Each structure stands twice: as structure tokens, then as C-alpha cells.
Short mmCIF file of N, CA, C and O in Angstrom, two decimals:
data_model
loop_
_atom_site.label_atom_id
_atom_site.label_comp_id
_atom_site.label_asym_id
_atom_site.label_seq_id
_atom_site.Cartn_x
_atom_site.Cartn_y
_atom_site.Cartn_z
N MET A 1 131.73 99.02 80.15
CA MET A 1 130.88 99.99 80.82
C MET A 1 131.04 101.34 80.11
O MET A 1 132.15 101.77 79.85
N THR A 2 129.92 101.99 79.83
CA THR A 2 129.98 103.27 79.15
C THR A 2 130.34 104.38 80.14
O THR A 2 130.23 104.21 81.36
N ARG A 3 130.75 105.52 79.62
CA ARG A 3 131.09 106.67 80.46
C ARG A 3 129.86 107.10 81.29
O ARG A 3 129.99 107.40 82.48
N ASN A 4 128.69 107.13 80.67
CA ASN A 4 127.49 107.54 81.41
C ASN A 4 127.18 106.57 82.55
O ASN A 4 126.78 107.00 83.63
N GLU A 5 127.37 105.29 82.33
CA GLU A 5 127.16 104.33 83.41
C GLU A 5 128.15 104.56 84.54
O GLU A 5 127.79 104.51 85.72
N GLU A 6 129.40 104.84 84.19
CA GLU A 6 130.42 105.12 85.22
C GLU A 6 130.02 106.33 86.06
O GLU A 6 130.17 106.32 87.29
N ILE A 7 129.52 107.37 85.40
CA ILE A 7 129.10 108.58 86.11
C ILE A 7 127.98 108.25 87.10
O ILE A 7 128.02 108.67 88.27
N ILE A 8 126.99 107.49 86.66
CA ILE A 8 125.86 107.14 87.53
C ILE A 8 126.30 106.24 88.68
O ILE A 8 125.87 106.43 89.82
N ARG A 9 127.15 105.29 88.41
CA ARG A 9 127.66 104.45 89.51
C ARG A 9 128.42 105.29 90.52
O ARG A 9 128.34 105.07 91.73
N GLY A 10 129.16 106.30 90.05
CA GLY A 10 129.86 107.22 90.94
C GLY A 10 128.89 108.06 91.77
O GLY A 10 129.14 108.34 92.95
N LEU A 11 127.78 108.45 91.15
CA LEU A 11 126.75 109.21 91.85
C LEU A 11 126.17 108.39 93.00
O LEU A 11 126.04 108.88 94.12
N TYR A 12 125.86 107.12 92.73
CA TYR A 12 125.34 106.25 93.79
C TYR A 12 126.38 106.07 94.91
O TYR A 12 126.04 106.13 96.09
N ALA A 13 127.63 105.88 94.55
CA ALA A 13 128.68 105.70 95.55
C ALA A 13 128.80 106.93 96.45
O ALA A 13 128.99 106.80 97.67
N ALA A 14 128.65 108.11 95.88
CA ALA A 14 128.76 109.35 96.65
C ALA A 14 127.58 109.53 97.60
O ALA A 14 127.68 110.27 98.58
N ALA A 15 126.46 108.86 97.34
CA ALA A 15 125.24 109.03 98.13
C ALA A 15 125.03 107.93 99.17
O ALA A 15 123.99 107.89 99.83
N GLU A 16 125.99 107.04 99.33
CA GLU A 16 125.85 105.95 100.30
C GLU A 16 125.92 106.51 101.72
O GLU A 16 126.63 107.49 101.98
N GLY A 17 125.19 105.89 102.65
CA GLY A 17 125.18 106.32 104.05
C GLY A 17 126.57 106.36 104.65
O GLY A 17 126.98 107.35 105.23
N ARG A 18 127.30 105.30 104.47
CA ARG A 18 128.69 105.26 104.92
C ARG A 18 129.54 105.72 103.75
O ARG A 18 129.46 105.15 102.66
N GLY A 19 130.31 106.76 103.95
CA GLY A 19 131.13 107.29 102.86
C GLY A 19 130.41 108.38 102.08
O GLY A 19 130.81 108.70 100.96
N LEU A 20 129.36 108.95 102.64
CA LEU A 20 128.61 110.00 101.97
C LEU A 20 129.54 111.14 101.56
O LEU A 20 130.35 111.61 102.35
N ASP A 21 129.40 111.58 100.31
CA ASP A 21 130.16 112.73 99.80
C ASP A 21 129.16 113.61 99.05
O ASP A 21 129.04 113.53 97.82
N ALA A 22 128.43 114.44 99.80
CA ALA A 22 127.38 115.28 99.22
C ALA A 22 127.94 116.24 98.18
O ALA A 22 127.30 116.51 97.16
N GLU A 23 129.13 116.76 98.42
CA GLU A 23 129.74 117.69 97.47
C GLU A 23 130.00 117.01 96.13
O GLU A 23 129.70 117.57 95.07
N LYS A 24 130.53 115.80 96.17
CA LYS A 24 130.76 115.06 94.92
C LYS A 24 129.43 114.76 94.24
O LYS A 24 129.30 114.89 93.02
N PHE A 25 128.43 114.35 95.02
CA PHE A 25 127.11 114.06 94.48
C PHE A 25 126.60 115.26 93.68
O PHE A 25 126.21 115.14 92.52
N VAL A 26 126.62 116.44 94.28
CA VAL A 26 126.14 117.65 93.63
C VAL A 26 126.97 117.98 92.40
O VAL A 26 126.43 118.40 91.37
N SER A 27 128.28 117.73 92.45
CA SER A 27 129.17 118.08 91.34
C SER A 27 128.89 117.26 90.08
O SER A 27 129.30 117.64 88.98
N LEU A 28 128.16 116.15 90.21
CA LEU A 28 127.86 115.31 89.06
C LEU A 28 126.65 115.81 88.26
O LEU A 28 126.33 115.26 87.21
N PHE A 29 125.99 116.85 88.76
CA PHE A 29 124.85 117.45 88.08
C PHE A 29 125.28 118.68 87.29
O PHE A 29 126.19 119.40 87.71
N SER A 30 124.60 118.93 86.18
CA SER A 30 124.84 120.16 85.43
C SER A 30 124.30 121.34 86.24
O SER A 30 123.58 121.15 87.23
N GLU A 31 124.61 122.55 85.81
CA GLU A 31 124.17 123.74 86.53
C GLU A 31 122.65 123.77 86.68
O GLU A 31 122.13 124.18 87.71
N GLN A 32 121.93 123.33 85.67
CA GLN A 32 120.47 123.31 85.71
C GLN A 32 119.91 121.93 86.08
O GLN A 32 118.70 121.72 86.08
N GLY A 33 120.80 120.98 86.37
CA GLY A 33 120.38 119.61 86.67
C GLY A 33 119.55 119.53 87.94
O GLY A 33 119.68 120.36 88.85
N TYR A 34 118.69 118.52 87.99
CA TYR A 34 117.81 118.37 89.15
C TYR A 34 117.56 116.90 89.44
O TYR A 34 117.78 116.02 88.61
N MET A 35 117.08 116.66 90.66
CA MET A 35 116.62 115.35 91.11
C MET A 35 115.17 115.53 91.52
O MET A 35 114.85 116.46 92.27
N GLN A 36 114.30 114.63 91.06
CA GLN A 36 112.89 114.70 91.45
C GLN A 36 112.46 113.37 92.04
O GLN A 36 112.63 112.32 91.43
N ASP A 37 111.92 113.45 93.26
CA ASP A 37 111.32 112.28 93.91
C ASP A 37 109.91 112.18 93.35
O ASP A 37 109.04 112.99 93.69
N MET A 38 109.68 111.22 92.50
CA MET A 38 108.40 111.12 91.79
C MET A 38 107.25 110.74 92.73
O MET A 38 106.10 111.06 92.44
N SER A 39 107.55 110.11 93.86
CA SER A 39 106.47 109.73 94.79
C SER A 39 105.91 110.94 95.54
O SER A 39 104.76 110.93 95.95
N THR A 40 106.73 111.97 95.72
CA THR A 40 106.29 113.16 96.45
C THR A 40 106.16 114.39 95.55
O THR A 40 105.54 115.38 95.96
N GLY A 41 106.80 114.34 94.39
CA GLY A 41 106.81 115.50 93.50
C GLY A 41 107.88 116.52 93.87
O GLY A 41 108.02 117.54 93.20
N MET A 42 108.64 116.26 94.91
CA MET A 42 109.67 117.21 95.33
C MET A 42 110.83 117.21 94.35
O MET A 42 111.29 116.15 93.93
N LYS A 43 111.29 118.42 94.00
CA LYS A 43 112.39 118.59 93.06
C LYS A 43 113.51 119.37 93.75
O LYS A 43 113.25 120.33 94.47
N PHE A 44 114.75 118.91 93.54
CA PHE A 44 115.91 119.51 94.19
C PHE A 44 116.93 119.94 93.14
O PHE A 44 117.20 119.19 92.20
N ARG A 45 117.51 121.13 93.32
CA ARG A 45 118.56 121.66 92.45
C ARG A 45 119.67 122.25 93.31
O ARG A 45 119.43 122.65 94.45
N GLY A 46 120.86 122.33 92.74
CA GLY A 46 121.96 123.00 93.42
C GLY A 46 122.24 122.44 94.80
O GLY A 46 122.26 121.24 95.01
N LYS A 47 122.42 123.37 95.77
CA LYS A 47 122.74 122.97 97.14
C LYS A 47 121.66 122.05 97.72
O LYS A 47 121.96 121.17 98.53
N ALA A 48 120.41 122.24 97.32
CA ALA A 48 119.31 121.41 97.84
C ALA A 48 119.51 119.94 97.50
O ALA A 48 119.03 119.06 98.23
N LEU A 49 120.23 119.63 96.41
CA LEU A 49 120.55 118.24 96.07
C LEU A 49 121.35 117.60 97.20
O LEU A 49 121.04 116.51 97.66
N GLY A 50 122.40 118.28 97.61
CA GLY A 50 123.25 117.77 98.69
C GLY A 50 122.50 117.70 100.01
O GLY A 50 122.64 116.73 100.76
N ASP A 51 121.68 118.73 100.29
CA ASP A 51 120.90 118.74 101.52
C ASP A 51 119.95 117.54 101.58
O ASP A 51 119.77 116.93 102.64
N ALA A 52 119.34 117.20 100.44
CA ALA A 52 118.41 116.06 100.40
C ALA A 52 119.13 114.75 100.70
O ALA A 52 118.62 113.91 101.46
N ILE A 53 120.31 114.58 100.13
CA ILE A 53 121.08 113.34 100.36
C ILE A 53 121.56 113.27 101.80
O ILE A 53 121.50 112.22 102.44
N VAL A 54 122.02 114.39 102.34
CA VAL A 54 122.44 114.42 103.74
C VAL A 54 121.25 114.10 104.64
O VAL A 54 121.36 113.30 105.58
N GLY A 55 120.08 114.67 104.34
CA GLY A 55 118.89 114.43 105.16
C GLY A 55 118.50 112.97 105.21
O GLY A 55 118.21 112.43 106.29
N ILE A 56 118.49 112.30 104.07
CA ILE A 56 118.07 110.90 104.05
C ILE A 56 119.10 110.01 104.76
O ILE A 56 118.74 109.03 105.41
N THR A 57 120.38 110.38 104.69
CA THR A 57 121.38 109.57 105.39
C THR A 57 121.41 109.85 106.89
O THR A 57 121.89 109.03 107.66
N GLN A 58 120.86 111.00 107.31
CA GLN A 58 120.71 111.23 108.75
C GLN A 58 119.56 110.37 109.30
O GLN A 58 119.60 109.93 110.44
N THR A 59 118.55 110.13 108.46
CA THR A 59 117.42 109.29 108.86
C THR A 59 117.80 107.81 108.82
O THR A 59 117.41 107.04 109.68
N PHE A 60 118.56 107.44 107.78
CA PHE A 60 119.01 106.05 107.58
C PHE A 60 120.54 106.06 107.40
O PHE A 60 121.04 106.01 106.28
N PRO A 61 121.31 106.14 108.50
CA PRO A 61 122.77 106.29 108.39
C PRO A 61 123.47 105.15 107.63
O PRO A 61 124.55 105.35 107.06
N ASP A 62 122.87 103.98 107.62
CA ASP A 62 123.47 102.83 106.92
C ASP A 62 122.88 102.67 105.52
O ASP A 62 122.99 101.60 104.91
N LEU A 63 122.28 103.73 104.98
CA LEU A 63 121.62 103.69 103.68
C LEU A 63 122.53 103.08 102.61
O LEU A 63 123.70 103.44 102.49
N HIS A 64 121.95 102.15 101.87
CA HIS A 64 122.69 101.47 100.79
C HIS A 64 121.73 101.22 99.64
O HIS A 64 120.56 100.91 99.86
N ARG A 65 122.25 101.35 98.44
CA ARG A 65 121.46 101.05 97.24
C ARG A 65 122.05 99.82 96.57
O ARG A 65 123.22 99.82 96.21
N GLU A 66 121.23 98.79 96.44
CA GLU A 66 121.67 97.60 95.71
C GLU A 66 121.16 97.73 94.28
O GLU A 66 119.95 97.76 94.04
N LEU A 67 122.10 97.80 93.34
CA LEU A 67 121.75 97.94 91.93
C LEU A 67 121.54 96.55 91.34
O LEU A 67 122.43 95.71 91.39
N PHE A 68 120.35 96.34 90.79
CA PHE A 68 120.04 95.05 90.18
C PHE A 68 120.35 95.04 88.68
O PHE A 68 120.83 94.04 88.15
N ALA A 69 120.01 96.12 88.00
CA ALA A 69 120.23 96.19 86.55
C ALA A 69 120.45 97.64 86.15
O ALA A 69 119.81 98.55 86.69
N VAL A 70 121.37 97.84 85.20
CA VAL A 70 121.66 99.16 84.67
C VAL A 70 121.50 99.08 83.16
O VAL A 70 122.12 98.23 82.51
N TYR A 71 120.66 99.95 82.62
CA TYR A 71 120.41 99.99 81.17
C TYR A 71 120.85 101.35 80.64
O TYR A 71 120.50 102.38 81.22
N VAL A 72 121.63 101.33 79.56
CA VAL A 72 122.13 102.57 78.98
C VAL A 72 121.68 102.66 77.53
O VAL A 72 121.86 101.72 76.75
N ALA A 73 121.07 103.79 77.19
CA ALA A 73 120.68 104.07 75.80
C ALA A 73 121.10 105.51 75.51
O ALA A 73 120.41 106.46 75.91
N GLU A 74 122.26 105.65 74.90
CA GLU A 74 122.84 106.96 74.58
C GLU A 74 122.95 107.81 75.83
O GLU A 74 123.70 107.49 76.73
N ASN A 75 122.14 108.89 75.94
CA ASN A 75 122.28 109.79 77.09
C ASN A 75 121.29 109.50 78.22
O ASN A 75 121.11 110.32 79.11
N VAL A 76 120.67 108.33 78.20
CA VAL A 76 119.73 107.93 79.24
C VAL A 76 120.26 106.68 79.95
O VAL A 76 120.68 105.72 79.30
N VAL A 77 120.20 106.71 81.28
CA VAL A 77 120.58 105.56 82.09
C VAL A 77 119.40 105.25 83.01
O VAL A 77 118.89 106.13 83.70
N VAL A 78 118.96 103.99 82.97
CA VAL A 78 117.85 103.52 83.81
C VAL A 78 118.41 102.45 84.75
O VAL A 78 119.12 101.55 84.31
N VAL A 79 118.10 102.59 86.03
CA VAL A 79 118.63 101.66 87.04
C VAL A 79 117.48 101.08 87.85
O VAL A 79 116.67 101.81 88.40
N GLU A 80 117.43 99.75 87.91
CA GLU A 80 116.52 99.05 88.82
C GLU A 80 117.32 98.75 90.08
O GLU A 80 118.44 98.22 90.00
N LEU A 81 116.75 99.09 91.24
CA LEU A 81 117.50 98.96 92.47
C LEU A 81 116.58 98.82 93.67
O LEU A 81 115.36 98.95 93.55
N ALA A 82 117.20 98.57 94.81
CA ALA A 82 116.51 98.61 96.09
C ALA A 82 117.26 99.58 96.98
O ALA A 82 118.49 99.61 96.98
N ILE A 83 116.50 100.39 97.71
CA ILE A 83 117.09 101.29 98.70
C ILE A 83 116.88 100.63 100.05
O ILE A 83 115.75 100.33 100.44
N ARG A 84 117.99 100.41 100.76
CA ARG A 84 117.93 99.67 102.02
C ARG A 84 118.60 100.47 103.13
O ARG A 84 119.55 101.20 102.89
N GLY A 85 118.11 100.30 104.32
CA GLY A 85 118.70 100.98 105.47
C GLY A 85 117.88 100.73 106.72
O GLY A 85 116.84 100.07 106.68
N THR A 86 118.37 101.28 107.83
CA THR A 86 117.71 101.13 109.12
C THR A 86 117.31 102.51 109.63
O THR A 86 118.13 103.43 109.65
N HIS A 87 116.06 102.64 110.04
CA HIS A 87 115.51 103.92 110.47
C HIS A 87 115.97 104.23 111.89
O HIS A 87 115.34 103.84 112.87
N THR A 88 117.10 104.97 112.00
CA THR A 88 117.63 105.31 113.31
C THR A 88 117.68 106.82 113.55
O THR A 88 118.17 107.27 114.57
N GLY A 89 117.16 107.60 112.60
CA GLY A 89 117.08 109.05 112.76
C GLY A 89 115.66 109.51 112.53
O GLY A 89 114.81 108.76 112.03
N GLU A 90 115.38 110.77 112.87
CA GLU A 90 114.03 111.31 112.68
C GLU A 90 113.69 111.39 111.19
O GLU A 90 114.55 111.71 110.37
N LEU A 91 112.43 111.11 110.87
CA LEU A 91 111.95 111.17 109.49
C LEU A 91 110.85 112.21 109.40
O LEU A 91 109.80 112.07 110.04
N ALA A 92 111.09 113.26 108.62
CA ALA A 92 110.09 114.31 108.43
C ALA A 92 109.03 113.81 107.47
O ALA A 92 109.33 113.34 106.38
N LEU A 93 107.78 113.93 107.89
CA LEU A 93 106.63 113.52 107.08
C LEU A 93 105.65 114.70 107.02
O LEU A 93 105.68 115.57 107.90
N PRO A 94 104.76 114.72 106.03
CA PRO A 94 103.76 115.79 105.98
C PRO A 94 102.91 115.86 107.26
O PRO A 94 102.48 116.93 107.66
N SER A 95 102.73 114.72 107.91
CA SER A 95 101.90 114.66 109.12
C SER A 95 102.69 114.96 110.39
O SER A 95 102.12 114.99 111.48
N GLY A 96 104.00 115.16 110.27
CA GLY A 96 104.84 115.42 111.44
C GLY A 96 106.12 114.62 111.36
O GLY A 96 106.45 114.05 110.31
N THR A 97 106.85 114.54 112.43
CA THR A 97 108.13 113.84 112.46
C THR A 97 107.96 112.47 113.10
O THR A 97 107.36 112.34 114.17
N LEU A 98 108.50 111.46 112.42
CA LEU A 98 108.48 110.09 112.94
C LEU A 98 109.79 109.83 113.67
O LEU A 98 110.87 109.94 113.08
N ALA A 99 109.69 109.51 114.95
CA ALA A 99 110.87 109.17 115.75
C ALA A 99 111.47 107.87 115.21
O ALA A 99 110.78 107.06 114.59
N PRO A 100 112.77 107.66 115.43
CA PRO A 100 113.40 106.44 114.96
C PRO A 100 112.66 105.19 115.43
O PRO A 100 112.28 105.09 116.60
N THR A 101 112.46 104.26 114.51
CA THR A 101 111.76 103.01 114.84
C THR A 101 112.71 101.83 114.97
O THR A 101 112.33 100.79 115.50
N GLY A 102 113.91 101.96 114.41
CA GLY A 102 114.85 100.85 114.39
C GLY A 102 114.52 99.81 113.34
O GLY A 102 115.18 98.78 113.22
N LYS A 103 113.48 100.07 112.54
CA LYS A 103 113.05 99.12 111.52
C LYS A 103 113.85 99.28 110.24
O LYS A 103 114.28 100.37 109.89
N ALA A 104 114.00 98.17 109.53
CA ALA A 104 114.72 98.16 108.26
C ALA A 104 113.76 98.47 107.11
O ALA A 104 112.57 98.13 107.18
N ILE A 105 114.30 99.13 106.09
CA ILE A 105 113.54 99.35 104.87
C ILE A 105 114.24 98.64 103.72
O ILE A 105 115.45 98.44 103.72
N ASP A 106 113.44 98.23 102.74
CA ASP A 106 113.92 97.60 101.52
C ASP A 106 112.94 98.06 100.44
O ASP A 106 111.90 97.43 100.23
N VAL A 107 113.26 99.18 99.80
CA VAL A 107 112.30 99.88 98.95
C VAL A 107 112.62 99.66 97.46
O VAL A 107 113.67 100.09 96.98
N PRO A 108 111.72 99.01 96.73
CA PRO A 108 111.90 98.85 95.28
C PRO A 108 111.90 100.22 94.62
O PRO A 108 111.06 101.07 94.94
N THR A 109 112.84 100.42 93.70
CA THR A 109 113.02 101.73 93.07
C THR A 109 113.48 101.56 91.63
O THR A 109 114.16 100.60 91.29
N CYS A 110 113.13 102.54 90.82
CA CYS A 110 113.65 102.64 89.46
C CYS A 110 114.06 104.09 89.25
O CYS A 110 113.25 105.00 89.47
N ASP A 111 115.30 104.33 88.89
CA ASP A 111 115.81 105.67 88.66
C ASP A 111 116.07 105.87 87.17
O ASP A 111 116.62 104.98 86.51
N VAL A 112 115.70 107.04 86.68
CA VAL A 112 115.93 107.39 85.27
C VAL A 112 116.75 108.66 85.23
O VAL A 112 116.34 109.70 85.79
N PHE A 113 117.91 108.57 84.60
CA PHE A 113 118.84 109.70 84.49
C PHE A 113 118.98 110.13 83.04
O PHE A 113 119.02 109.27 82.14
N ARG A 114 119.11 111.43 82.82
CA ARG A 114 119.51 111.97 81.53
C ARG A 114 120.81 112.72 81.76
O ARG A 114 120.93 113.45 82.75
N LEU A 115 121.73 112.55 80.83
CA LEU A 115 123.03 113.19 80.96
C LEU A 115 123.37 113.95 79.68
O LEU A 115 122.98 113.52 78.58
N GLU A 116 124.11 115.03 79.84
CA GLU A 116 124.67 115.78 78.72
C GLU A 116 126.06 116.23 79.11
O GLU A 116 126.26 116.74 80.22
N ASN A 117 127.01 116.02 78.21
CA ASN A 117 128.39 116.46 78.45
C ASN A 117 128.94 115.98 79.78
O ASN A 117 129.63 116.72 80.48
N GLY A 118 128.63 114.73 80.14
CA GLY A 118 129.19 114.14 81.36
C GLY A 118 128.55 114.59 82.65
O GLY A 118 129.08 114.31 83.73
N LYS A 119 127.41 115.28 82.58
CA LYS A 119 126.72 115.75 83.78
C LYS A 119 125.26 115.32 83.76
O LYS A 119 124.64 115.24 82.70
N VAL A 120 124.70 115.07 84.93
CA VAL A 120 123.30 114.70 85.05
C VAL A 120 122.45 115.95 84.86
O VAL A 120 122.64 116.95 85.55
N THR A 121 121.52 115.88 83.91
CA THR A 121 120.59 117.00 83.70
C THR A 121 119.25 116.73 84.39
O THR A 121 118.56 117.66 84.77
N SER A 122 118.89 115.46 84.52
CA SER A 122 117.68 115.11 85.26
C SER A 122 117.83 113.73 85.87
O SER A 122 118.45 112.84 85.29
N PHE A 123 117.27 113.59 87.05
CA PHE A 123 117.28 112.33 87.81
C PHE A 123 115.88 112.19 88.39
O PHE A 123 115.48 112.93 89.28
N HIS A 124 115.12 111.26 87.83
CA HIS A 124 113.77 110.97 88.32
C HIS A 124 113.82 109.67 89.12
O HIS A 124 114.17 108.62 88.58
N CYS A 125 113.48 109.77 90.38
CA CYS A 125 113.51 108.62 91.29
C CYS A 125 112.09 108.13 91.53
O CYS A 125 111.28 108.82 92.15
N TYR A 126 111.79 106.94 90.99
CA TYR A 126 110.48 106.31 91.16
C TYR A 126 110.62 105.26 92.27
O TYR A 126 110.93 104.10 92.01
N ASN A 127 110.45 105.72 93.51
CA ASN A 127 110.55 104.78 94.64
C ASN A 127 109.16 104.45 95.15
O ASN A 127 108.23 105.24 95.03
N GLU A 128 109.02 103.27 95.70
CA GLU A 128 107.74 102.81 96.23
C GLU A 128 107.59 103.31 97.67
O GLU A 128 107.80 102.57 98.63
N ALA A 129 107.24 104.60 97.80
CA ALA A 129 107.12 105.21 99.12
C ALA A 129 106.13 104.47 100.00
O ALA A 129 106.32 104.36 101.22
N SER A 130 105.07 103.93 99.42
CA SER A 130 104.08 103.21 100.21
C SER A 130 104.69 101.95 100.84
O SER A 130 104.30 101.56 101.94
N VAL A 131 105.63 101.33 100.15
CA VAL A 131 106.32 100.16 100.70
C VAL A 131 107.13 100.57 101.92
O VAL A 131 107.10 99.91 102.97
N MET A 132 107.87 101.68 101.79
CA MET A 132 108.66 102.16 102.92
C MET A 132 107.76 102.50 104.10
O MET A 132 108.04 102.12 105.25
N GLN A 133 106.64 103.17 103.85
CA GLN A 133 105.72 103.51 104.92
C GLN A 133 105.20 102.26 105.63
O GLN A 133 105.13 102.21 106.87
N GLN A 134 104.84 101.27 104.85
CA GLN A 134 104.36 100.01 105.43
C GLN A 134 105.45 99.36 106.27
O GLN A 134 105.19 98.88 107.37
N GLN A 135 106.69 99.36 105.76
CA GLN A 135 107.79 98.74 106.49
C GLN A 135 108.09 99.48 107.80
O GLN A 135 108.54 98.86 108.77
N LEU A 136 107.81 100.79 107.83
CA LEU A 136 108.03 101.56 109.04
C LEU A 136 106.80 101.59 109.94
O LEU A 136 106.83 102.16 111.03
N GLY A 137 105.69 100.98 109.48
CA GLY A 137 104.49 100.89 110.29
C GLY A 137 103.66 102.16 110.29
O GLY A 137 102.94 102.42 111.26
N ILE A 138 103.75 102.94 109.21
CA ILE A 138 102.94 104.16 109.10
C ILE A 138 102.05 104.11 107.88
O ILE A 138 102.34 103.43 106.91
N GLY A 139 100.95 104.83 107.95
CA GLY A 139 100.05 104.93 106.79
C GLY A 139 99.35 103.65 106.40
O GLY A 139 98.91 103.51 105.28
N SER A 140 99.27 102.68 107.30
CA SER A 140 98.65 101.40 106.95
C SER A 140 97.31 101.20 107.65
O SER A 140 96.86 100.08 107.82
N ASP A 141 96.69 102.30 108.04
CA ASP A 141 95.38 102.19 108.71
C ASP A 141 94.30 101.82 107.73
O ASP A 141 94.22 102.21 106.65
#
């Protein structure tokens, strides 16, 4: 396993619903590093990185990422995964707040990371938001 792969696996471990360590998660990014949710266009830097991870784990406290494949090419790490959890907290949506449904999500995702000097400089998360919405029973009219 390469050093960059170890860093990314550590990042995922820090972001798990059980055992969440938002401070460690943020510490794995460079000063200018960011995370962008490609399905919404939202970009997070600094403290907002930790706030985003805390927010999603409040919505899905049992949040877990199952990594299917990890590809490393020098300073780029690409991960195929599924984001899984149970919707037991409020979910903020552009249309308002969705009360907990108790429904499970299993969202196909591909994450692309760039690293420099042992820190994440960019994290692009390509998640299938429409799949999650369908699984939660929203946006399927």
C-alpha cells in the first residue's frame, strides 16, 4: 500500500459515523485543500470540512463507506465505493428539511483525491444523489 493510499484510508476512517473524528479528517487536508460534492457543487474548506462531515453523520449516524477499489497513480487516488447508512436525523434540502425516514441508503460513489506532501489538496466526491433521493422517497414525482 502506498503512503497516499494510507492517507486516504485514514481519511475515510476518520469520517465514519461511529468513531467520527472531524478534527483528524480536517487535519489530512492542506491549508488550501478542499472537498467538493460534485452532485451539488458545494465546496468546503477549513473548518467547513469538519462541519460537513459532522452534519452528514448527524443525518446518518451509522454512516459507513464500503470501499470496493482503490487506484493510485502518483499523487492521485481514485476510490470506487458505496456510502451506506440509515436516515435517522434531519436532512437539509434546498426544498426544506426532511424529517428522519428510518430508510437505508446505499449510494454508488466515486471519489477522486489529489495529494501533495502528504496532504489532500482536492477531494471531488461524485455521488449519485438521485439514487439517495429515490431511496429516501423524495424527488421521484
